[in-house]
mmCIF file of C-alpha atoms and ligand atoms in Angstrom:
data_model
loop_
_atom_site.group_PDB
_atom_site.id
_atom_site.type_symbol
_atom_site.label_atom_id
_atom_site.label_comp_id
_atom_site.label_asym_id
_atom_site.label_seq_id
_atom_site.Cartn_x
_atom_site.Cartn_y
_atom_site.Cartn_z
ATOM 1 C CA MET A 1 11.087 -1.448 -26.731
ATOM 2 C CA SER A 2 13.017 -0.891 -23.542
ATOM 3 C CA ARG A 3 10.945 0.714 -20.832
ATOM 4 C CA PRO A 4 12.395 3.031 -18.171
ATOM 5 C CA TYR A 5 12.370 2.134 -14.491
ATOM 6 C CA ASN A 6 9.739 4.210 -12.751
ATOM 7 C CA PHE A 7 10.357 4.805 -9.042
ATOM 8 C CA SER A 8 7.072 6.656 -8.513
ATOM 9 C CA ALA A 9 5.374 6.294 -5.134
ATOM 10 C CA GLY A 10 2.014 5.860 -6.859
ATOM 11 C CA PRO A 11 0.503 5.327 -9.305
ATOM 12 C CA ALA A 12 3.469 3.014 -9.651
ATOM 13 C CA MET A 13 4.892 0.503 -12.121
ATOM 14 C CA LEU A 14 2.818 -2.547 -12.994
ATOM 15 C CA PRO A 15 4.449 -5.900 -13.786
ATOM 16 C CA GLU A 16 5.277 -6.012 -17.491
ATOM 17 C CA PRO A 17 3.698 -9.468 -18.032
ATOM 18 C CA VAL A 18 0.455 -8.043 -16.635
ATOM 19 C CA LEU A 19 0.526 -5.134 -19.075
ATOM 20 C CA ARG A 20 1.262 -7.500 -21.940
ATOM 21 C CA GLN A 21 -1.618 -9.773 -21.061
ATOM 22 C CA ALA A 22 -3.960 -6.798 -20.745
ATOM 23 C CA GLN A 23 -2.754 -5.635 -24.151
ATOM 24 C CA GLU A 24 -3.414 -9.042 -25.679
ATOM 25 C CA GLU A 25 -6.893 -9.166 -24.187
ATOM 26 C CA MET A 26 -7.726 -5.514 -24.815
ATOM 27 C CA LEU A 27 -10.033 -5.953 -27.795
ATOM 28 C CA ASP A 28 -11.278 -9.451 -27.098
ATOM 29 C CA TRP A 29 -11.392 -10.985 -23.642
ATOM 30 C CA ARG A 30 -11.360 -14.760 -24.146
ATOM 31 C CA GLY A 31 -13.537 -14.874 -27.228
ATOM 32 C CA THR A 32 -16.209 -12.466 -25.983
ATOM 33 C CA GLY A 33 -15.257 -9.834 -28.550
ATOM 34 C CA GLN A 34 -15.313 -7.302 -25.740
ATOM 35 C CA CYS A 35 -12.811 -5.314 -23.741
ATOM 36 C CA VAL A 36 -13.286 -5.946 -20.018
ATOM 37 C CA ALA A 37 -13.979 -2.208 -19.616
ATOM 38 C CA GLU A 38 -17.034 -2.611 -21.846
ATOM 39 C CA MET A 39 -18.606 -5.480 -19.941
ATOM 40 C CA SER A 40 -21.604 -5.326 -17.650
ATOM 41 C CA HIS A 41 -20.463 -5.783 -14.070
ATOM 42 C CA ARG A 42 -23.418 -8.152 -13.641
ATOM 43 C CA GLY A 43 -22.659 -10.252 -16.731
ATOM 44 C CA LYS A 44 -21.267 -13.768 -16.578
ATOM 45 C CA ALA A 45 -17.856 -12.862 -17.998
ATOM 46 C CA PHE A 46 -17.121 -10.102 -15.521
ATOM 47 C CA LEU A 47 -18.476 -12.075 -12.576
ATOM 48 C CA ARG A 48 -15.966 -14.768 -13.429
ATOM 49 C CA ILE A 49 -13.143 -12.221 -13.573
ATOM 50 C CA ALA A 50 -14.250 -10.750 -10.236
ATOM 51 C CA GLN A 51 -14.579 -14.082 -8.474
ATOM 52 C CA GLU A 52 -11.257 -15.400 -9.782
ATOM 53 C CA ALA A 53 -9.514 -12.256 -8.599
ATOM 54 C CA GLU A 54 -10.962 -12.608 -5.119
ATOM 55 C CA ALA A 55 -10.148 -16.325 -4.953
ATOM 56 C CA ASP A 56 -6.538 -15.650 -5.981
ATOM 57 C CA LEU A 57 -6.180 -12.864 -3.429
ATOM 58 C CA ARG A 58 -7.599 -15.106 -0.704
ATOM 59 C CA GLU A 59 -5.136 -17.814 -1.663
ATOM 60 C CA LEU A 60 -2.164 -15.417 -1.709
ATOM 61 C CA LEU A 61 -3.008 -14.074 1.751
ATOM 62 C CA ASP A 62 -4.230 -17.403 3.098
ATOM 63 C CA LEU A 63 -7.300 -15.460 4.170
ATOM 64 C CA PRO A 64 -9.395 -16.963 6.980
ATOM 65 C CA GLU A 65 -13.041 -17.533 6.029
ATOM 66 C CA GLU A 66 -14.424 -14.966 8.462
ATOM 67 C CA TYR A 67 -12.843 -12.140 6.477
ATOM 68 C CA GLN A 68 -14.637 -10.423 3.619
ATOM 69 C CA VAL A 69 -12.873 -8.681 0.764
ATOM 70 C CA LEU A 70 -14.440 -5.481 -0.576
ATOM 71 C CA PHE A 71 -13.468 -4.003 -3.935
ATOM 72 C CA LEU A 72 -14.258 -0.301 -3.489
ATOM 73 C CA GLN A 73 -13.460 3.120 -4.907
ATOM 74 C CA GLY A 74 -12.537 6.370 -3.190
ATOM 75 C CA GLY A 75 -8.920 5.555 -2.359
ATOM 76 C CA ALA A 76 -7.346 4.931 1.008
ATOM 77 C CA SER A 77 -8.275 8.522 1.847
ATOM 78 C CA SER A 78 -11.987 7.605 1.933
ATOM 79 C CA GLN A 79 -11.127 4.840 4.375
ATOM 80 C CA PHE A 80 -9.833 7.483 6.793
ATOM 81 C CA ALA A 81 -13.546 8.333 7.258
ATOM 82 C CA MET A 82 -15.150 4.949 6.580
ATOM 83 C CA VAL A 83 -13.207 3.302 9.391
ATOM 84 C CA PRO A 84 -14.477 5.570 12.195
ATOM 85 C CA LEU A 85 -17.957 5.832 10.650
ATOM 86 C CA ASN A 86 -18.330 2.046 10.695
ATOM 87 C CA LEU A 87 -16.301 0.958 13.707
ATOM 88 C CA LEU A 88 -17.295 3.548 16.314
ATOM 89 C CA ARG A 89 -20.535 2.607 18.037
ATOM 90 C CA LYS A 90 -21.464 6.227 18.603
ATOM 91 C CA GLN A 91 -20.085 9.688 17.898
ATOM 92 C CA GLY A 92 -17.309 10.489 20.358
ATOM 93 C CA ASP A 93 -16.294 6.903 21.138
ATOM 94 C CA ALA A 94 -12.638 6.275 21.899
ATOM 95 C CA ALA A 95 -10.117 5.156 19.286
ATOM 96 C CA ASP A 96 -6.319 4.880 19.429
ATOM 97 C CA TYR A 97 -4.131 6.066 16.543
ATOM 98 C CA LEU A 98 -0.401 5.535 16.187
ATOM 99 C CA CYS A 99 1.153 8.561 14.498
ATOM 100 C CA THR A 100 4.252 7.653 12.505
ATOM 101 C CA GLY A 101 4.171 9.946 9.471
ATOM 102 C CA SER A 102 2.162 11.942 6.955
ATOM 103 C CA TRP A 103 -0.455 9.287 6.187
ATOM 104 C CA SER A 104 -1.235 8.487 9.818
ATOM 105 C CA LYS A 105 -1.629 12.227 10.414
ATOM 106 C CA LYS A 106 -4.287 12.393 7.722
ATOM 107 C CA ALA A 107 -6.099 9.367 9.140
ATOM 108 C CA ILE A 108 -5.999 10.989 12.591
ATOM 109 C CA ALA A 109 -7.408 14.299 11.353
ATOM 110 C CA GLU A 110 -10.369 12.470 9.816
ATOM 111 C CA GLY A 111 -10.824 10.173 12.823
ATOM 112 C CA LYS A 112 -11.071 13.213 15.101
ATOM 113 C CA ARG A 113 -14.190 14.351 13.252
ATOM 114 C CA TYR A 114 -16.050 11.336 14.640
ATOM 115 C CA GLY A 115 -14.268 9.933 17.658
ATOM 116 C CA ALA A 116 -12.324 10.732 20.801
ATOM 117 C CA VAL A 117 -8.964 10.007 19.234
ATOM 118 C CA ARG A 118 -5.950 9.346 21.425
ATOM 119 C CA VAL A 119 -2.709 9.808 19.512
ATOM 120 C CA ILE A 120 0.371 7.753 20.295
ATOM 121 C CA ASP A 121 3.020 10.031 18.830
ATOM 122 C CA GLY A 122 5.994 8.312 17.215
ATOM 123 C CA SER A 123 7.854 11.452 16.168
ATOM 124 C CA VAL A 124 11.366 12.286 17.420
ATOM 125 C CA ASP A 125 11.958 16.067 17.639
ATOM 126 C CA GLY A 126 9.252 16.558 15.046
ATOM 127 C CA ARG A 127 10.747 14.003 12.643
ATOM 128 C CA PHE A 128 9.494 10.557 11.725
ATOM 129 C CA ILE A 129 12.494 8.260 11.763
ATOM 130 C CA ARG A 130 11.232 5.287 13.763
ATOM 131 C CA VAL A 131 8.040 3.804 15.212
ATOM 132 C CA PRO A 132 7.082 3.666 18.892
ATOM 133 C CA ALA A 133 8.305 0.436 20.517
ATOM 134 C CA GLN A 134 5.539 -1.964 21.484
ATOM 135 C CA ASP A 135 6.386 -1.716 25.183
ATOM 136 C CA SER A 136 6.222 2.102 25.114
ATOM 137 C CA TRP A 137 2.407 2.169 24.760
ATOM 138 C CA ALA A 138 -0.643 0.078 25.546
ATOM 139 C CA PRO A 139 -3.995 0.182 23.792
ATOM 140 C CA ASN A 140 -6.908 1.732 25.634
ATOM 141 C CA PRO A 141 -9.111 -1.298 26.373
ATOM 142 C CA GLU A 142 -12.173 0.941 25.809
ATOM 143 C CA ALA A 143 -11.060 1.930 22.311
ATOM 144 C CA ALA A 144 -13.246 0.812 19.397
ATOM 145 C CA TYR A 145 -10.048 0.082 17.461
ATOM 146 C CA VAL A 146 -6.342 0.850 17.156
ATOM 147 C CA HIS A 147 -5.338 2.386 13.816
ATOM 148 C CA TYR A 148 -1.812 2.355 12.426
ATOM 149 C CA THR A 149 0.121 2.719 9.188
ATOM 150 C CA PRO A 150 2.475 -0.267 8.806
ATOM 151 C CA ASN A 151 4.422 1.503 6.053
ATOM 152 C CA GLU A 152 4.645 5.287 5.857
ATOM 153 C CA THR A 153 5.038 5.880 2.146
ATOM 154 C CA ILE A 154 6.420 9.423 2.428
ATOM 155 C CA GLN A 155 8.895 9.043 5.323
ATOM 156 C CA GLY A 156 9.906 5.469 4.435
ATOM 157 C CA VAL A 157 9.222 4.289 7.988
ATOM 158 C CA GLU A 158 7.937 0.797 8.575
ATOM 159 C CA PHE A 159 6.754 -1.153 11.621
ATOM 160 C CA PRO A 160 9.045 -4.104 12.326
ATOM 161 C CA TYR A 161 6.263 -5.645 14.431
ATOM 162 C CA VAL A 162 2.487 -6.099 14.384
ATOM 163 C CA PRO A 163 1.018 -4.135 17.306
ATOM 164 C CA GLU A 164 -0.408 -6.300 20.077
ATOM 165 C CA THR A 165 -3.864 -4.929 20.918
ATOM 166 C CA GLY A 166 -5.540 -7.734 22.862
ATOM 167 C CA SER A 167 -9.263 -7.774 22.164
ATOM 168 C CA VAL A 168 -9.262 -4.295 20.563
ATOM 169 C CA PRO A 169 -9.523 -4.651 16.756
ATOM 170 C CA LEU A 170 -6.386 -3.610 14.905
ATOM 171 C CA VAL A 171 -6.937 -1.497 11.763
ATOM 172 C CA ALA A 172 -4.121 -1.022 9.244
ATOM 173 C CA ASP A 173 -3.613 1.287 6.276
ATOM 174 C CA MET A 174 -1.564 -1.065 4.098
ATOM 175 C CA SER A 175 -1.698 1.049 0.939
ATOM 176 C CA SER A 176 2.016 0.772 0.286
ATOM 177 C CA THR A 177 2.818 -2.636 1.744
ATOM 178 C CA LEU A 178 -0.050 -5.094 1.149
ATOM 179 C CA LEU A 179 1.158 -8.099 -0.909
ATOM 180 C CA SER A 180 4.836 -7.188 -0.483
ATOM 181 C CA ARG A 181 5.307 -10.179 1.869
ATOM 182 C CA PRO A 182 3.260 -12.778 3.759
ATOM 183 C CA LEU A 183 0.808 -11.443 6.310
ATOM 184 C CA ASP A 184 -1.033 -12.983 9.254
ATOM 185 C CA VAL A 185 -4.445 -11.466 8.582
ATOM 186 C CA SER A 186 -5.899 -13.010 11.737
ATOM 187 C CA ARG A 187 -4.033 -10.355 13.746
ATOM 188 C CA TYR A 188 -6.209 -7.656 12.179
ATOM 189 C CA GLY A 189 -9.813 -6.520 12.358
ATOM 190 C CA LEU A 190 -9.599 -4.502 9.176
ATOM 191 C CA ILE A 191 -7.004 -3.824 6.487
ATOM 192 C CA TYR A 192 -7.343 -1.307 3.680
ATOM 193 C CA ALA A 193 -5.220 -0.268 0.745
ATOM 194 C CA GLY A 194 -5.446 1.949 -2.303
ATOM 195 C CA ALA A 195 -4.408 -0.207 -5.262
ATOM 196 C CA GLN A 196 -2.024 2.104 -7.090
ATOM 197 C CA LYS A 197 1.132 1.214 -5.138
ATOM 198 C CA ASN A 198 1.362 -2.559 -5.060
ATOM 199 C CA ILE A 199 -1.918 -3.998 -6.296
ATOM 200 C CA GLY A 200 -3.036 -2.497 -9.584
ATOM 201 C CA PRO A 201 -4.076 0.785 -11.154
ATOM 202 C CA ALA A 202 -5.593 3.731 -9.277
ATOM 203 C CA GLY A 203 -9.351 3.642 -8.813
ATOM 204 C CA LEU A 204 -9.600 0.446 -6.781
ATOM 205 C CA THR A 205 -9.443 0.292 -2.990
ATOM 206 C CA LEU A 206 -9.256 -3.031 -1.184
ATOM 207 C CA VAL A 207 -10.813 -3.532 2.235
ATOM 208 C CA ILE A 208 -10.359 -6.787 4.124
ATOM 209 C CA VAL A 209 -12.668 -6.853 7.097
ATOM 210 C CA ARG A 210 -13.546 -9.404 9.778
ATOM 211 C CA GLU A 211 -17.250 -10.152 9.565
ATOM 212 C CA ASP A 212 -18.089 -9.294 13.169
ATOM 213 C CA LEU A 213 -17.055 -5.685 12.440
ATOM 214 C CA LEU A 214 -19.721 -5.280 9.737
ATOM 215 C CA LYS A 215 -22.219 -3.463 11.936
ATOM 216 C CA GLU A 216 -24.500 -0.458 11.578
ATOM 217 C CA PRO A 217 -22.448 2.723 11.100
ATOM 218 C CA LEU A 218 -22.916 6.052 12.869
ATOM 219 C CA PRO A 219 -26.267 7.746 12.151
ATOM 220 C CA GLY A 220 -26.179 9.831 8.992
ATOM 221 C CA THR A 221 -23.499 7.727 7.282
ATOM 222 C CA PRO A 222 -24.068 7.734 3.509
ATOM 223 C CA THR A 223 -25.115 4.368 2.051
ATOM 224 C CA MET A 224 -21.936 4.219 -0.017
ATOM 225 C CA PHE A 225 -19.789 4.754 3.098
ATOM 226 C CA ARG A 226 -21.322 1.774 4.894
ATOM 227 C CA TYR A 227 -19.207 -1.411 4.727
ATOM 228 C CA LYS A 228 -22.292 -3.571 5.028
ATOM 229 C CA THR A 229 -23.732 -2.089 1.837
ATOM 230 C CA HIS A 230 -20.781 -3.432 -0.116
ATOM 231 C CA ALA A 231 -20.333 -6.661 1.846
ATOM 232 C CA ASP A 232 -23.986 -7.650 1.330
ATOM 233 C CA ALA A 233 -23.743 -6.952 -2.418
ATOM 234 C CA GLN A 234 -20.365 -8.642 -3.108
ATOM 235 C CA SER A 235 -19.005 -5.151 -3.917
ATOM 236 C CA MET A 236 -21.627 -4.713 -6.652
ATOM 237 C CA TYR A 237 -24.091 -2.415 -4.907
ATOM 238 C CA ASN A 238 -23.199 0.072 -7.615
ATOM 239 C CA THR A 239 -20.831 -0.161 -10.571
ATOM 240 C CA PRO A 240 -17.463 -1.232 -9.200
ATOM 241 C CA PRO A 241 -14.152 -0.159 -10.837
ATOM 242 C CA THR A 242 -14.333 -3.096 -13.241
ATOM 243 C CA TYR A 243 -11.190 -2.604 -15.289
ATOM 244 C CA ALA A 244 -9.045 -1.897 -12.228
ATOM 245 C CA TRP A 245 -10.499 -5.021 -10.575
ATOM 246 C CA TYR A 246 -9.544 -7.052 -13.663
ATOM 247 C CA LEU A 247 -5.985 -5.679 -13.728
ATOM 248 C CA ALA A 248 -5.593 -6.351 -10.006
ATOM 249 C CA GLY A 249 -6.686 -9.912 -10.748
ATOM 250 C CA LEU A 250 -3.905 -10.201 -13.329
ATOM 251 C CA VAL A 251 -1.436 -8.922 -10.726
ATOM 252 C CA PHE A 252 -2.649 -11.566 -8.243
ATOM 253 C CA ARG A 253 -2.088 -14.273 -10.863
ATOM 254 C CA TRP A 254 1.362 -12.883 -11.635
ATOM 255 C CA LEU A 255 2.209 -13.097 -7.917
ATOM 256 C CA LYS A 256 0.982 -16.678 -7.740
ATOM 257 C CA ALA A 257 3.052 -17.686 -10.772
ATOM 258 C CA LEU A 258 6.102 -16.048 -9.185
ATOM 259 C CA GLY A 259 5.778 -18.286 -6.134
ATOM 260 C CA GLY A 260 3.442 -16.270 -3.918
ATOM 261 C CA LEU A 261 4.173 -13.750 -1.195
ATOM 262 C CA GLN A 262 7.049 -15.674 0.358
ATOM 263 C CA GLU A 263 9.011 -15.431 -2.872
ATOM 264 C CA MET A 264 7.923 -11.814 -3.363
ATOM 265 C CA ALA A 265 9.235 -11.059 0.139
ATOM 266 C CA ARG A 266 12.631 -12.594 -0.660
ATOM 267 C CA ILE A 267 12.929 -10.447 -3.776
ATOM 268 C CA ASN A 268 11.740 -7.286 -2.010
ATOM 269 C CA GLU A 269 14.143 -7.798 0.871
ATOM 270 C CA ARG A 270 17.063 -8.223 -1.530
ATOM 271 C CA LYS A 271 16.104 -5.043 -3.403
ATOM 272 C CA ALA A 272 15.796 -2.980 -0.224
ATOM 273 C CA LYS A 273 19.035 -4.312 1.297
ATOM 274 C CA HIS A 274 20.959 -3.581 -1.882
ATOM 275 C CA LEU A 275 19.786 0.033 -1.967
ATOM 276 C CA TYR A 276 20.229 0.742 1.770
ATOM 277 C CA ALA A 277 23.694 -0.836 1.702
ATOM 278 C CA ALA A 278 24.696 1.529 -1.098
ATOM 279 C CA ILE A 279 23.337 4.520 0.816
ATOM 280 C CA ASP A 280 25.034 3.497 4.078
ATOM 281 C CA ALA A 281 28.372 2.823 2.396
ATOM 282 C CA SER A 282 28.509 6.366 1.071
ATOM 283 C CA ASP A 283 29.023 9.757 2.747
ATOM 284 C CA PHE A 284 27.345 11.381 -0.218
ATOM 285 C CA TYR A 285 23.911 9.780 0.321
ATOM 286 C CA ASP A 286 21.953 9.555 3.553
ATOM 287 C CA ASN A 287 18.769 7.932 4.864
ATOM 288 C CA PRO A 288 17.657 9.193 8.282
ATOM 289 C CA VAL A 289 15.436 6.257 9.327
ATOM 290 C CA GLU A 290 16.615 3.935 12.104
ATOM 291 C CA PRO A 291 17.732 0.661 10.487
ATOM 292 C CA ASP A 292 15.087 -1.634 12.016
ATOM 293 C CA CYS A 293 12.260 0.706 10.900
ATOM 294 C CA ARG A 294 13.379 1.194 7.310
ATOM 295 C CA SER A 295 10.774 0.571 4.667
ATOM 296 C CA TRP A 296 11.259 -2.149 2.068
ATOM 297 C CA MET A 297 8.979 -0.259 -0.292
ATOM 298 C CA ASN A 298 9.879 3.439 -0.107
ATOM 299 C CA VAL A 299 13.475 4.522 0.323
ATOM 300 C CA PRO A 300 13.979 8.261 0.883
ATOM 301 C CA PHE A 301 17.513 9.580 0.659
ATOM 302 C CA THR A 302 19.263 12.928 0.515
ATOM 303 C CA LEU A 303 22.386 14.140 -1.249
ATOM 304 C CA ALA A 304 25.100 15.722 0.889
ATOM 305 C CA ASP A 305 24.859 18.798 -1.340
ATOM 306 C CA PRO A 306 21.189 19.588 -2.084
ATOM 307 C CA SER A 307 22.216 22.015 -4.814
ATOM 308 C CA LEU A 308 22.961 18.880 -6.865
ATOM 309 C CA ASP A 309 19.372 17.570 -6.529
ATOM 310 C CA GLU A 310 18.148 18.932 -9.863
ATOM 311 C CA ARG A 311 21.175 17.591 -11.708
ATOM 312 C CA PHE A 312 20.757 14.198 -10.051
ATOM 313 C CA LEU A 313 17.118 14.008 -11.157
ATOM 314 C CA ALA A 314 17.858 15.167 -14.701
ATOM 315 C CA GLU A 315 20.722 12.735 -15.228
ATOM 316 C CA ALA A 316 18.769 9.879 -13.639
ATOM 317 C CA ALA A 317 15.881 10.514 -16.017
ATOM 318 C CA GLU A 318 18.314 10.480 -18.933
ATOM 319 C CA ALA A 319 19.526 7.086 -17.708
ATOM 320 C CA GLY A 320 15.937 5.786 -17.689
ATOM 321 C CA LEU A 321 15.409 6.125 -13.920
ATOM 322 C CA LEU A 322 12.239 8.127 -13.444
ATOM 323 C CA THR A 323 10.313 9.905 -10.668
ATOM 324 C CA LEU A 324 12.988 9.895 -7.986
ATOM 325 C CA LYS A 325 12.077 13.284 -6.531
ATOM 326 C CA GLY A 326 11.213 13.051 -2.835
ATOM 327 C CA HIS A 327 7.841 14.132 -1.485
ATOM 328 C CA ARG A 328 7.617 17.927 -1.261
ATOM 329 C CA SER A 329 7.208 17.701 2.537
ATOM 330 C CA VAL A 330 10.476 15.784 2.995
ATOM 331 C CA GLY A 331 12.660 16.913 0.075
ATOM 332 C CA GLY A 332 15.595 14.997 -1.358
ATOM 333 C CA MET A 333 14.934 11.769 -3.240
ATOM 334 C CA ARG A 334 12.661 8.816 -2.810
ATOM 335 C CA ALA A 335 12.911 5.495 -4.615
ATOM 336 C CA SER A 336 9.706 3.486 -4.394
ATOM 337 C CA ILE A 337 10.555 -0.115 -5.086
ATOM 338 C CA TYR A 338 7.238 -1.940 -4.973
ATOM 339 C CA ASN A 339 6.626 -5.495 -6.157
ATOM 340 C CA ALA A 340 6.647 -4.546 -9.837
ATOM 341 C CA MET A 341 10.100 -2.900 -9.682
ATOM 342 C CA PRO A 342 12.517 -5.512 -11.044
ATOM 343 C CA GLU A 343 15.769 -6.213 -9.219
ATOM 344 C CA ALA A 344 17.533 -4.969 -12.334
ATOM 345 C CA GLY A 345 15.888 -1.581 -11.773
ATOM 346 C CA VAL A 346 17.334 -1.286 -8.278
ATOM 347 C CA LYS A 347 20.752 -2.393 -9.558
ATOM 348 C CA ALA A 348 20.584 0.245 -12.287
ATOM 349 C CA LEU A 349 19.741 2.897 -9.674
ATOM 350 C CA VAL A 350 22.572 1.849 -7.355
ATOM 351 C CA ASP A 351 25.046 1.877 -10.264
ATOM 352 C CA PHE A 352 23.840 5.303 -11.336
ATOM 353 C CA MET A 353 24.175 6.632 -7.772
ATOM 354 C CA ALA A 354 27.758 5.379 -7.516
ATOM 355 C CA ASP A 355 28.631 6.899 -10.857
ATOM 356 C CA PHE A 356 27.016 10.220 -9.927
ATOM 357 C CA GLU A 357 28.940 10.314 -6.647
ATOM 358 C CA ARG A 358 32.206 9.624 -8.502
ATOM 359 C CA ARG A 359 31.584 12.546 -10.791
ATOM 360 C CA TYR A 360 30.186 15.085 -8.305
ATOM 361 C CA GLY A 361 30.955 13.817 -4.788
HETATM 362 C C1 LIG B 1 -0.988 6.588 -1.088
HETATM 363 C C2 LIG B 1 -1.420 6.391 0.316
HETATM 364 C C3 LIG B 1 -2.657 6.878 0.786
HETATM 365 C C4 LIG B 1 -3.603 7.664 -0.072
HETATM 366 O O1 LIG B 1 -4.187 6.867 -1.012
HETATM 367 P P1 LIG B 1 -5.320 7.416 -2.009
HETATM 368 O O2 LIG B 1 -5.701 6.157 -2.703
HETATM 369 O O3 LIG B 1 -4.659 8.432 -2.895
HETATM 370 O O4 LIG B 1 -6.396 7.992 -1.198
HETATM 371 C C5 LIG B 1 -2.991 6.611 2.099
HETATM 372 N N1 LIG B 1 -2.177 5.920 2.913
HETATM 373 C C6 LIG B 1 -0.990 5.451 2.498
HETATM 374 C C7 LIG B 1 -0.124 4.686 3.446
HETATM 375 C C8 LIG B 1 -0.564 5.681 1.188
HETATM 376 O O5 LIG B 1 0.610 5.205 0.781
#
């Protein structure tokens, strides 16, 4: 069976070997006679799955010991609240937020419910086409943390640098970029990511947090919104998303077998360069983002004649290239090319785009 290439921004494609292994193990995980989804989260079999997944993730990221990994639910959107609830010492404390697109805006709106949020605005005439240069802003030394979005999934804008924040903890929403390349975790206080872009299926949210930040949250914070609750219980305070955790573990093993994040980065860079080169070489397609801030993961582009959008999408789908419609707030097209998108998928898209331009351009 030949599967189509799915360019969805999330939930996104999963690596085919991962799906095959899950299929093989569906009815009987390693002689237990059980599907992983049927197992007690406190049983021996699942604990092994959980611990192996964490060990593999730690190895992939070369995670320093003082960082804990939490396997949570609620999506990155819950983290928009959990971060201020747990990192502000008291209601109204200062926090800095870099605003570079739709997802940082949402994090800022939630942060403002709890803290005195200062926004460092990266927009240019109301558009998000680059990030603020490091030397154009300085963190407030009184801030509890600096929050930013290294990859803006909707605008396709990516930070080419890790913000320098001195002793102020750096917090990053890495939902659409975690595991796409090597990462120096020691630069961060806290990293979070919804799984459905680059890590696994929806339903799992990863939080990587430096232990000294696991303090008492603001008064009134629900038990489930307290990092310490989950850190103290190895993410098993309540029933964790067991099957999603298992599938993420298979993805981690797939990444290791591929050669780790360095190799993944080489592949991702090739995919992105190939697609941007095709867009730049044409007058028919356009990407508005400044070249050094272009995302490797999400590539928005427009057609010179938007009245051809529907035809483009229909013919692409017929050619097995799915979910290329841009986010409703931006319009045009968007190709999300996460880890699980094969290079052949990007080649097929570029070939289709050239052919479409020949016929309609
Ligand atoms: C998808 C996404 C989110 C939202 O994730 P949910 O898991 O749906 O809450 C937040 N931030 C970024 C950068 C995203 O890409």
